[in-house]
Coordinates of C-alpha atoms in Angstrom, one line a residue:
X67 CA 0.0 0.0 0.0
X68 CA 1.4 3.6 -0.7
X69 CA 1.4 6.0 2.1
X70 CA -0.6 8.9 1.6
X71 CA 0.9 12.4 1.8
X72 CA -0.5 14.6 4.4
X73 CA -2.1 17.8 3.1
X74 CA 0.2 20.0 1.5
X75 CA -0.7 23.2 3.4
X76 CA -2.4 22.5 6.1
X77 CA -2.3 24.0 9.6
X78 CA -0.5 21.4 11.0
X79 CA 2.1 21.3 8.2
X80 CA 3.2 24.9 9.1
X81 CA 3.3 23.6 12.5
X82 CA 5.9 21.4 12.0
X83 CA 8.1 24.0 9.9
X84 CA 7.9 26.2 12.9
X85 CA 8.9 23.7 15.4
X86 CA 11.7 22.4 13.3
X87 CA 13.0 26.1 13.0
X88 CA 12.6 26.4 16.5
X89 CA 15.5 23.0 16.5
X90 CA 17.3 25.0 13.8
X91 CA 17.8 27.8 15.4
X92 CA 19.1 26.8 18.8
X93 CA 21.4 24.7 16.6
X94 CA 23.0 27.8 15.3
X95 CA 23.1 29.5 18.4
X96 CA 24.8 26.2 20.1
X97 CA 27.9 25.9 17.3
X98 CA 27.9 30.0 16.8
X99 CA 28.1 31.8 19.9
X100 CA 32.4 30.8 20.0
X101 CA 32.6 33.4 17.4
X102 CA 31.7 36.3 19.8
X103 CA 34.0 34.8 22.8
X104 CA 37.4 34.7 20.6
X105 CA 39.2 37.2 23.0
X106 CA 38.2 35.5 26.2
X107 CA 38.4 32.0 25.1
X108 CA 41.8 32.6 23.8
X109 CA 43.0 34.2 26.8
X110 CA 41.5 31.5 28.9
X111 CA 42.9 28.3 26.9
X112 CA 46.1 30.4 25.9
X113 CA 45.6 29.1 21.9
X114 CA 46.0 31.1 18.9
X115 CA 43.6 31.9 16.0
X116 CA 44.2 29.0 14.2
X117 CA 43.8 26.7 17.3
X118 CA 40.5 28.7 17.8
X119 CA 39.5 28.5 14.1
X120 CA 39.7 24.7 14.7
X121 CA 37.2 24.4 17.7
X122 CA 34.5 26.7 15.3
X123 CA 35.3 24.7 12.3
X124 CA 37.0 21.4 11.8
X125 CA 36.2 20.0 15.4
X126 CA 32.5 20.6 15.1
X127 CA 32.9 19.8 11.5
X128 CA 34.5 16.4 11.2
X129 CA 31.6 14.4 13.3
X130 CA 28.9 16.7 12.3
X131 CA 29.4 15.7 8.8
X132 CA 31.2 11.7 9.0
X133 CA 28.2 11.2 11.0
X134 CA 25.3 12.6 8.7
X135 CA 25.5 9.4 6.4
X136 CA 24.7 6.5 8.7
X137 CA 22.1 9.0 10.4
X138 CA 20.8 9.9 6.5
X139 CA 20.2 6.1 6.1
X140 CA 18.5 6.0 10.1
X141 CA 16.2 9.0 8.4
X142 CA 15.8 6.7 5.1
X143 CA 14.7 3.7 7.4
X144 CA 13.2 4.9 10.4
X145 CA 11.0 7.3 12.5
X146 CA 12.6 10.5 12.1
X147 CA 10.8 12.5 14.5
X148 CA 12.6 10.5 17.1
X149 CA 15.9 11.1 15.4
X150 CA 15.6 14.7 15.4
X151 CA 15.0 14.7 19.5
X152 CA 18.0 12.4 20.4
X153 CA 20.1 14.6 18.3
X154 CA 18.5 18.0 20.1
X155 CA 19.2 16.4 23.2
X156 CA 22.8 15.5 22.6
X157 CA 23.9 18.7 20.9
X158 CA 21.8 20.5 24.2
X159 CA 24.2 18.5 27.0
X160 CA 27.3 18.7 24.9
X161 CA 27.5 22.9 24.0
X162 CA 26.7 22.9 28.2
X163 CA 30.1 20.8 28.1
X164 CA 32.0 23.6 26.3
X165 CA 31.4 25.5 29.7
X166 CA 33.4 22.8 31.3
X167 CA 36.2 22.6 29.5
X168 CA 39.4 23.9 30.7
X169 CA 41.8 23.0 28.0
X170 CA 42.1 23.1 23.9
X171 CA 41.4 19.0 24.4
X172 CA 38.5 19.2 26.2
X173 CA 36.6 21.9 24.3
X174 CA 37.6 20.2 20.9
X175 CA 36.2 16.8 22.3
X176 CA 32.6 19.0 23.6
X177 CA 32.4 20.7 20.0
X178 CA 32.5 16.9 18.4
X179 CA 29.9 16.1 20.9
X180 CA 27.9 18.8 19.6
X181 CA 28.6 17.7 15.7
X182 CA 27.6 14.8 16.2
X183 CA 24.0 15.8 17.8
X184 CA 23.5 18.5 15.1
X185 CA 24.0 16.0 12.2
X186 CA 20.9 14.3 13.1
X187 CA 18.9 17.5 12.1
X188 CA 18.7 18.3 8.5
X189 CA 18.7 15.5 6.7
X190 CA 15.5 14.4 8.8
X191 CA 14.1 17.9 8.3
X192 CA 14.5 18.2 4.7
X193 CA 12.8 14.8 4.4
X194 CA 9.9 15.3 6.8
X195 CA 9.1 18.5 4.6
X196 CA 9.3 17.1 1.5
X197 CA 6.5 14.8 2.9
X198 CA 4.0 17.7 3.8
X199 CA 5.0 20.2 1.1
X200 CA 5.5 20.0 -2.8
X201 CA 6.8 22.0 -5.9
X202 CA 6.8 25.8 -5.2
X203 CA 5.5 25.3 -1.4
X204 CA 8.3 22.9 -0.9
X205 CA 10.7 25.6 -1.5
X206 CA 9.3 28.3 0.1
X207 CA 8.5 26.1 3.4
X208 CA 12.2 25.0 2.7
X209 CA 13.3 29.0 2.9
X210 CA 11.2 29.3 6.0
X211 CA 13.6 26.5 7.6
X212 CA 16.6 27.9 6.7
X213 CA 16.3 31.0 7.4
X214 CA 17.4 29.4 10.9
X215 CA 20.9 30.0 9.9
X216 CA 20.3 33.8 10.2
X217 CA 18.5 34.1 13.4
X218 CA 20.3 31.6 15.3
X219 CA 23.9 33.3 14.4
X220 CA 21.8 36.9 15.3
X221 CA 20.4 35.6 18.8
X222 CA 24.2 34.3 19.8
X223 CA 25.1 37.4 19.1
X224 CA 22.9 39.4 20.7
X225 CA 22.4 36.9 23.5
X226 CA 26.4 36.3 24.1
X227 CA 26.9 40.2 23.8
X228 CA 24.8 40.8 26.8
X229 CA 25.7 38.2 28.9
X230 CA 29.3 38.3 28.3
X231 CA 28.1 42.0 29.3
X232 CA 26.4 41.0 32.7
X233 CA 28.2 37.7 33.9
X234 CA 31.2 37.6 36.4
X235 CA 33.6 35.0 37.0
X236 CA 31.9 32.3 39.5
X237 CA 33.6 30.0 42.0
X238 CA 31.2 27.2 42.6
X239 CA 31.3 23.8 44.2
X240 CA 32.6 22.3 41.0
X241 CA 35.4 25.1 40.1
X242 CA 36.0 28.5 38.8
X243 CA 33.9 29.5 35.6
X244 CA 34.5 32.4 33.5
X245 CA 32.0 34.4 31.9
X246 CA 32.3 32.8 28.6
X247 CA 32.2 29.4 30.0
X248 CA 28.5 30.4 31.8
X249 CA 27.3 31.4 28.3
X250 CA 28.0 27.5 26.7
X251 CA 26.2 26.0 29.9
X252 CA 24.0 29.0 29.9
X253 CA 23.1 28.7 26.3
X254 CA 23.2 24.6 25.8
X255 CA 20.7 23.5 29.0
X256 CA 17.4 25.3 27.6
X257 CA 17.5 23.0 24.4
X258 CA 16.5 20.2 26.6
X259 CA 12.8 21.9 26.4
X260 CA 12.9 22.0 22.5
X261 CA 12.9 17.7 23.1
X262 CA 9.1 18.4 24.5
X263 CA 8.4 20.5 21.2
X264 CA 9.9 17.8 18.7
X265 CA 7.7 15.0 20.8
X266 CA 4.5 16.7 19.8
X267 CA 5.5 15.9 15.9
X268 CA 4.0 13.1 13.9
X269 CA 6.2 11.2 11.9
X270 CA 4.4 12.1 8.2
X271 CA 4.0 9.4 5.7
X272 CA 6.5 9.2 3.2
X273 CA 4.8 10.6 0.1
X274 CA 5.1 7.9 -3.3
X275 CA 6.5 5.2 -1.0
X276 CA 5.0 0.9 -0.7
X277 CA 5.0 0.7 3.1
X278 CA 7.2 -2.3 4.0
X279 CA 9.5 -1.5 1.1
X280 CA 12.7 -1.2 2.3
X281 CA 15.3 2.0 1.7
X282 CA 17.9 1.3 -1.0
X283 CA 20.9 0.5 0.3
X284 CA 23.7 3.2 0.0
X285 CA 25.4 1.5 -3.1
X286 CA 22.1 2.6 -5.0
X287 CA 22.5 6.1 -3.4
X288 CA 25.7 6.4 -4.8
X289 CA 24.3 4.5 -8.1
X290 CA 21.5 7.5 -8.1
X291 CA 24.3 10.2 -7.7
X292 CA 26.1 8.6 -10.2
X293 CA 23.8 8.6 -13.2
X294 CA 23.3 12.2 -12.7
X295 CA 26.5 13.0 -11.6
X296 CA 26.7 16.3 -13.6
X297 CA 23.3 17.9 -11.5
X298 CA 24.7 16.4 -8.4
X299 CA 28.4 17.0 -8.3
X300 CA 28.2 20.7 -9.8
X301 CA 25.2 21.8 -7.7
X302 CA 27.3 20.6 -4.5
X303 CA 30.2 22.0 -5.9
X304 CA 28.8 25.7 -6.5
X305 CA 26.9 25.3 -3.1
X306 CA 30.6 24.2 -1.0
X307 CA 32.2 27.1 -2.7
X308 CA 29.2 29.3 -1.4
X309 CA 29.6 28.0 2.1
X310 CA 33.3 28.9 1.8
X311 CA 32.5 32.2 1.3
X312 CA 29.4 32.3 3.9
X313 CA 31.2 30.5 6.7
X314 CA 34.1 31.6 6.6
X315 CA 32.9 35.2 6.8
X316 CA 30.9 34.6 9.4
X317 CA 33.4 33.3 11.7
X318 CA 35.4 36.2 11.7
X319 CA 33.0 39.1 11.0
X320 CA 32.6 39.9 14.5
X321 CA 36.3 40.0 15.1
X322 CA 36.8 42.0 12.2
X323 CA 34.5 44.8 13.6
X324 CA 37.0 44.2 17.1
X325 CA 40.2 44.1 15.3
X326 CA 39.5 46.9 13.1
X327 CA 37.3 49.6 14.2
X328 CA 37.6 48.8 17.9
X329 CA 34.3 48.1 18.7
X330 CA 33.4 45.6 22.2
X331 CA 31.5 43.0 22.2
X332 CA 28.8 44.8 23.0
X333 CA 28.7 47.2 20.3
X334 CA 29.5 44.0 17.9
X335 CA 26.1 42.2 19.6
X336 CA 23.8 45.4 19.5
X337 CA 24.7 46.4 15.6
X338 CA 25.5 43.0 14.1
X339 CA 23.2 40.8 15.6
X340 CA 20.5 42.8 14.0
X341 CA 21.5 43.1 10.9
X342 CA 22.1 39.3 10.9
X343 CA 18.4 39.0 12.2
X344 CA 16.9 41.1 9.2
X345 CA 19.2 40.7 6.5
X346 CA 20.0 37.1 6.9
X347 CA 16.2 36.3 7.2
X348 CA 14.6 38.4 5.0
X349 CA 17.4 37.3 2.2
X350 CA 16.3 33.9 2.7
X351 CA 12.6 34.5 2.3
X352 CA 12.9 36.8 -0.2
X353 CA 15.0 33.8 -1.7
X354 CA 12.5 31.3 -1.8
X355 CA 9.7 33.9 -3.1
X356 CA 12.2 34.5 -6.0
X357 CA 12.7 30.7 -6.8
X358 CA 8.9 30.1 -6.9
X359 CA 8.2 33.2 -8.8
X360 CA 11.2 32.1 -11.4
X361 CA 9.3 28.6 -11.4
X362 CA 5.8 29.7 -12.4
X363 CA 7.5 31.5 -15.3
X364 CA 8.9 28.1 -16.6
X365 CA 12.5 28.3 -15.4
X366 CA 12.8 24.0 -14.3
X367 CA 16.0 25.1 -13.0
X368 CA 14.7 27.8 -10.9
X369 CA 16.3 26.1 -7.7
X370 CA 19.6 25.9 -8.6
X371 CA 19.4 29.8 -10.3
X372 CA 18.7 31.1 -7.4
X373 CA 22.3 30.0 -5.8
X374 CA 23.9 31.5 -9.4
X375 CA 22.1 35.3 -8.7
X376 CA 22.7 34.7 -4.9
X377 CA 26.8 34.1 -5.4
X378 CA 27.0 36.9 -8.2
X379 CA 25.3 39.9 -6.1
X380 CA 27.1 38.8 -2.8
X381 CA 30.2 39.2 -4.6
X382 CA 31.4 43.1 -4.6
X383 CA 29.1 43.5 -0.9
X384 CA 32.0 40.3 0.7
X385 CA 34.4 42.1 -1.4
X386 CA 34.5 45.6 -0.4
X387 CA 32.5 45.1 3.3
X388 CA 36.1 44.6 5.5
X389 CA 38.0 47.1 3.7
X390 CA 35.5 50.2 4.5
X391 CA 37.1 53.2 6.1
X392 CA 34.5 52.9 9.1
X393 CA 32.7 50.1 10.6
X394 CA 29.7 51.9 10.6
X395 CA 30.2 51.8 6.2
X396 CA 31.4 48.1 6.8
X397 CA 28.1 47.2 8.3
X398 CA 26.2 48.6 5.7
X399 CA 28.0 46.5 3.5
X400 CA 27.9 43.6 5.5
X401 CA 23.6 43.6 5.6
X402 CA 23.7 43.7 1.5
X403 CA 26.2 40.6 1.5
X404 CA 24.1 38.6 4.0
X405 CA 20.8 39.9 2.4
X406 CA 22.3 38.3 -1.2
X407 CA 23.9 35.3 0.4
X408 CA 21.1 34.2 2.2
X409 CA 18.8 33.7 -1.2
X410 CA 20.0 29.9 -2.3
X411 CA 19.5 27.4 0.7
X412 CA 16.0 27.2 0.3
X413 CA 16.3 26.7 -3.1
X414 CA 19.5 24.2 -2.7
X415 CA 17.4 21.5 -0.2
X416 CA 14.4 21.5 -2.7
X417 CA 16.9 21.0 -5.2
X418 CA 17.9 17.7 -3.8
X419 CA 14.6 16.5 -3.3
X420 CA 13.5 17.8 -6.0
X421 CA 15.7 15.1 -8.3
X422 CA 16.0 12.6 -5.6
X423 CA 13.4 9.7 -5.0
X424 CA 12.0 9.7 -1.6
X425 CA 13.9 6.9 0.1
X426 CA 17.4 8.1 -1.0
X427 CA 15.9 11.7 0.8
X428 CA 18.1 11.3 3.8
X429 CA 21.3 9.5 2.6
X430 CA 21.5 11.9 -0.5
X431 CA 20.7 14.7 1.9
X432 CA 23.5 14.1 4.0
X433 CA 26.2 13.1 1.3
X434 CA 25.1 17.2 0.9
X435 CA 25.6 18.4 4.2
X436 CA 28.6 16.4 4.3
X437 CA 30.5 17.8 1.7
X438 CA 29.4 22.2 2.1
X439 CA 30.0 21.7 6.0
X440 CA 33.2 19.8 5.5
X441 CA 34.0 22.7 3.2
X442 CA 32.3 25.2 5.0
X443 CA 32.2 25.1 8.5
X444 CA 35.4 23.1 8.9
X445 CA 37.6 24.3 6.5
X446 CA 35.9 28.1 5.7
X447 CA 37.1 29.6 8.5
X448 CA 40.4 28.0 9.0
X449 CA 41.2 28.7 5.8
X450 CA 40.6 32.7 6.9
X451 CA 42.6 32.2 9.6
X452 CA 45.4 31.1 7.9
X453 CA 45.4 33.8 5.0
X454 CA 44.6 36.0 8.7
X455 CA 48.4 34.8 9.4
X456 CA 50.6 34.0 6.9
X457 CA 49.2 36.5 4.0
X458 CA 48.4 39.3 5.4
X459 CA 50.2 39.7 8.5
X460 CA 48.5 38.7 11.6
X461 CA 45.3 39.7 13.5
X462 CA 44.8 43.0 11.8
X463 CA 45.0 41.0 8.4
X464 CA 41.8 39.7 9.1
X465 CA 39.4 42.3 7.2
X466 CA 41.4 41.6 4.0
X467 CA 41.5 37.6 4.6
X468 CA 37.8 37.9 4.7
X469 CA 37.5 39.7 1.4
X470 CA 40.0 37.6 -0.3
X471 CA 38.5 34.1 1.0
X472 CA 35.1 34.5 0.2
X473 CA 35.4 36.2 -2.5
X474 CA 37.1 33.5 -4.6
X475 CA 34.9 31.3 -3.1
X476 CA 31.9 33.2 -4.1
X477 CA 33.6 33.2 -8.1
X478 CA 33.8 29.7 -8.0
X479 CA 30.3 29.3 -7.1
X480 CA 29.0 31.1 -9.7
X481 CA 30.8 29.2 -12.7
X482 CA 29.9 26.1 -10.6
X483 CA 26.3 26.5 -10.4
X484 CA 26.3 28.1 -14.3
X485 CA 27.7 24.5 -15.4
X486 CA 24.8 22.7 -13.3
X487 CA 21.9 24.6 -15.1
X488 CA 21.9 22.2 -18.3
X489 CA 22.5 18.9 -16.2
X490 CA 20.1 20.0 -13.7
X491 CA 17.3 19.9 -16.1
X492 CA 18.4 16.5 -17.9
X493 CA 18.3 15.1 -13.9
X494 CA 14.7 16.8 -13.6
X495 CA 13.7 14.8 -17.0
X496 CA 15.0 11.5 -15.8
X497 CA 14.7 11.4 -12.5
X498 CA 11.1 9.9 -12.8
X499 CA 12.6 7.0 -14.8
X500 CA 14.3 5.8 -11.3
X501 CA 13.8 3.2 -9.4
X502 CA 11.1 1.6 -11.5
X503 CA 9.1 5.0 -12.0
X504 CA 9.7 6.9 -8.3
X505 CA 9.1 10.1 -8.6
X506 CA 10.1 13.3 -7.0
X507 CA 8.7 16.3 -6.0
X508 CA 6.4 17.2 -8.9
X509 CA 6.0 21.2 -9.9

């Protein structure tokens, strides 16, 4: 029998979207507020920037995204709504952890911890979604999730500004705890709560799918990949050059605004934070509108277009943002940058489903993730700090690292994603063929 999809935009459907950018969210807070806690942290664990670069990106990196493919074929197989609430849990107890770490060792092995939880996330999200949503709706409710990446980064921000602000060294039963090590355990307990949320989820019925069919087994993932190789490979490709450019600028933003204009903390929390907030978001939504709109005019490759314009007007704001005379010209620069390279991600997950059969969802989903957060997260901002070093100088040479890092990356993304348009449509055309006739999304 063939499971029935639930409505595609119901009340309930909605529902879950907003819970599971609820879990989204506190993700992003959990593995970004480091990046406002350099100084302290530094000071505290006596490491350097690329020690700290490390902790950000390849130590939450390396489980996060090693991990994602057993747990995409646990999403493929099995109820996902219990995946995602383990993982919330984990990631929860293990950014508390960071609070308790009093060496380099420590906090790298707590920021594994808290890979390892996140990876459980997406690649049941993007699946549970493509099981209440479709075609145009699928994208937009798609944009909705992601725009998670935006507000949790902007509530670490703000959050970690004030308490960082407000917070004095503790001696407790336990030991002595710096401000910035209250913030992790301050930050990482309240996701237990967001367990409760997940629990009042039902796992949706997995649209086009026999029930009692088993998921193909990763050989025919990579078999799927393989015969469209060209939409797969170069859509990834464009989309880990993109995350180059997006992670590693957002590691070091806040310290550039530090290191070059002299701001505090503070004044980094209470003017980034909301420009994050507003341009991130309403970037991403505006991205999703754009894709659908570019879809009901008859562009099949609408979803993978949208990273193409996103990477080609973030380019001069990344560019030019860290080299303004004032930080007050920077930030203005910065809100246009994350306004434009906020526009794909809804667009990229919909891609995937979009030209993947429904019980390869989770496994291709977290080949993805694998590969733009091994790029990304764990080698984005290293590579910044290394340029940081070795190119330009030391800490000050931060602003034009920035520049320099993502914008390369953001010129390879754009010839990436241009080589992807033609395939991408061949991949749309077959897809159907698959698998003896399972379909994706539809338009």
């Amino acid at each position: 029998m063939t499971a029935q999809p639930a409505p595609r935009s119901s009340a309930y459907a909605w529902y879950v979207v907003a819970v599971l950018i609820v879990a989204y969210t506190l993700s992003y807070v959990d593995r970004s507020i480091l990046t406002l806690m350099v100084g302290p942290i530094r000071a505290s664990l006596n490491i350097s920037d690329v020690q700290l670069s490390l902790l950000h990106g390849l130590a939450f990196a390396i489980f996060y995204t090693i991990m994602g493919i057993p747990i995409g074929r646990l999403v493929d197989q099995r109820r996902r709504t219990t995946i995602v609430a383990i993982g919330v849990a984990l990631w929860s107890l293990a950014t508390a952890a960071c609070g308790l770490a009093g060496s380099f060792a420590a906090m790298f092995a707590a920021r594994i911890c808290v890979g390892i939880g996140e990876a459980a996330l997406s690649p049941a999200a993007y699946s549970m979604l493509a099981d209440q949503f479709e075609g145009k709706k699928l994208v937009r409710a798609l944009s909705f999730y992601q725009s998670a990446i935006y507000l949790g980064p902007a509530i670490a921000t703000l959050a970690g500004g004030v308490m960082l602000g407000h917070l004095s060294p503790l001696d407790t039963a336990i030991g002595h705890f710096e401000p910035w090590q209250l913030v992790f355990v301050l930050v990482g307990l309240p996701g237990l709560a967001v367990t409760v949320l997940i629990a009042t989820l039902r796992e949706p019925a997995r649209r086009g799918v026999t029930a009692g069919t088993p998921a193909p087994s990763f050989r025919a993932v990579l078999a799927q990949v393989a015969r469209h190789r060209g939409a797969y490979g170069l859509l990834i490709l464009g989309l880990c050059c993109q995350s180059i450019m997006w992670n590693g600028s957002a590691a070091w933003i806040p310290t550039h605004f530090m290191r070059a204009y002299g701001w505090s903390p503070g004044a980094v929390a209470w003017s980034y934070g909301p420009v994050i907030a507003v341009a991130g978001t309403s970037g991403g939504l505006f991205g999703g509108w754009l894709a659908g709109w570019m879809r009901d005019r008859g562009w099949r490759d609408a979803n993978v277009r949208i990273g193409l314009v996103a990477a080609l007007s973030a380019l001069p704001f990344i560019v030019a943002a860290p080299l303004m005379p004032s930080g007050e010209l920077s930030l203005a620069l910065v809100a246009g940058f994350l306004f434009c390279g906020a526009m794909p991600y809804g667009g990229a997950a919909a891609a995937l489903q979009e030209i993947t059969p429904n019980r390869m969802r989770g496994q291709v989903s977290a080949i993805y993730l694998f590969w733009i957060n091994i790029t990304g997260i764990g080698i984005g901002s290293t590579v910044v700090a290394l340029v940081t070093q070795h190119l330009f100088g030391g800490d000050l040479g931060v602003s034009a690292a920035i520049a320099t890092v993502a914008g390369l990356g953001a010129t390879l993304s754009a010839v990436a994603l241009l080589l992807c348009l033609a395939p991408y449509r061949r991949a749309i055309d077959g897809v159907g063929a698959d698998l003896g006739g399972t379909s994706a999304v539809p338009a």
